[in-house]
């Protein structure tokens, strides 16, 4: 198992391949599937993730992904620190859902647009990029935790 460290406070990347090695880190990780499908293994439980769905892993949960590299697959990967929640961080990291699958196309359709904007902010930073990324992470989590 690999421990990953030193992620940015909030970063989004476009992915066509996913990490196959079991790993964990101190940050939240959301994979938003925009094309194709994959399987996520979180704390030894396997979940199927299809287009229009996302999966979330919490800080220090072991996880890895199974994806056929020969299929047409696209996703966004969002990694962000629990520290963005200030005094609520310890409370938030204990709210691990029984099912980490999010039907973002149905329940939260603006999620993909927010992730695309965050990815652009990573590539072309402005004075307010980090503020927007952190704000979007908070909005995403508020929506996810309410469901």
PDB file of C-alpha atoms in Angstrom, residues 2-5 7 23-29 57-63 65 79:
ATOM      1  CA  UNK A   2       1.278   3.458  -0.890  1.00  0.00           C
ATOM      2  CA  UNK A   3       0.814   6.575   1.213  1.00  0.00           C
ATOM      3  CA  UNK A   4       0.587   9.669  -0.991  1.00  0.00           C
ATOM      4  CA  UNK A   5       1.409  13.067   0.464  1.00  0.00           C
ATOM      5  CA  UNK A   7      -1.394  17.191  -2.629  1.00  0.00           C
ATOM      6  CA  UNK A  23      -3.118   3.848  -1.819  1.00  0.00           C
ATOM      7  CA  UNK A  24      -4.396   6.309   0.739  1.00  0.00           C
ATOM      8  CA  UNK A  25      -3.804   9.939   1.661  1.00  0.00           C
ATOM      9  CA  UNK A  26      -4.994  12.688   3.969  1.00  0.00           C
ATOM     10  CA  UNK A  27      -7.328  14.262   1.389  1.00  0.00           C
ATOM     11  CA  UNK A  28     -10.781  13.629  -0.035  1.00  0.00           C
ATOM     12  CA  UNK A  29     -10.799  12.219  -3.568  1.00  0.00           C
ATOM     13  CA  UNK A  57     -13.075   8.365  -0.861  1.00  0.00           C
ATOM     14  CA  UNK A  58     -12.430  10.019   2.474  1.00  0.00           C
ATOM     15  CA  UNK A  59      -9.105  10.874   4.096  1.00  0.00           C
ATOM     16  CA  UNK A  60      -7.089   7.770   4.992  1.00  0.00           C
ATOM     17  CA  UNK A  61      -9.451   5.307   3.296  1.00  0.00           C
ATOM     18  CA  UNK A  62      -7.514   2.795   1.218  1.00  0.00           C
ATOM     19  CA  UNK A  63      -8.628   2.874  -2.397  1.00  0.00           C
ATOM     20  CA  UNK A  65      -9.421   1.811  -9.340  1.00  0.00           C
ATOM     21  CA  UNK A  79      -8.445  15.943  -4.583  1.00  0.00           C
TER      22      UNK A  79
END
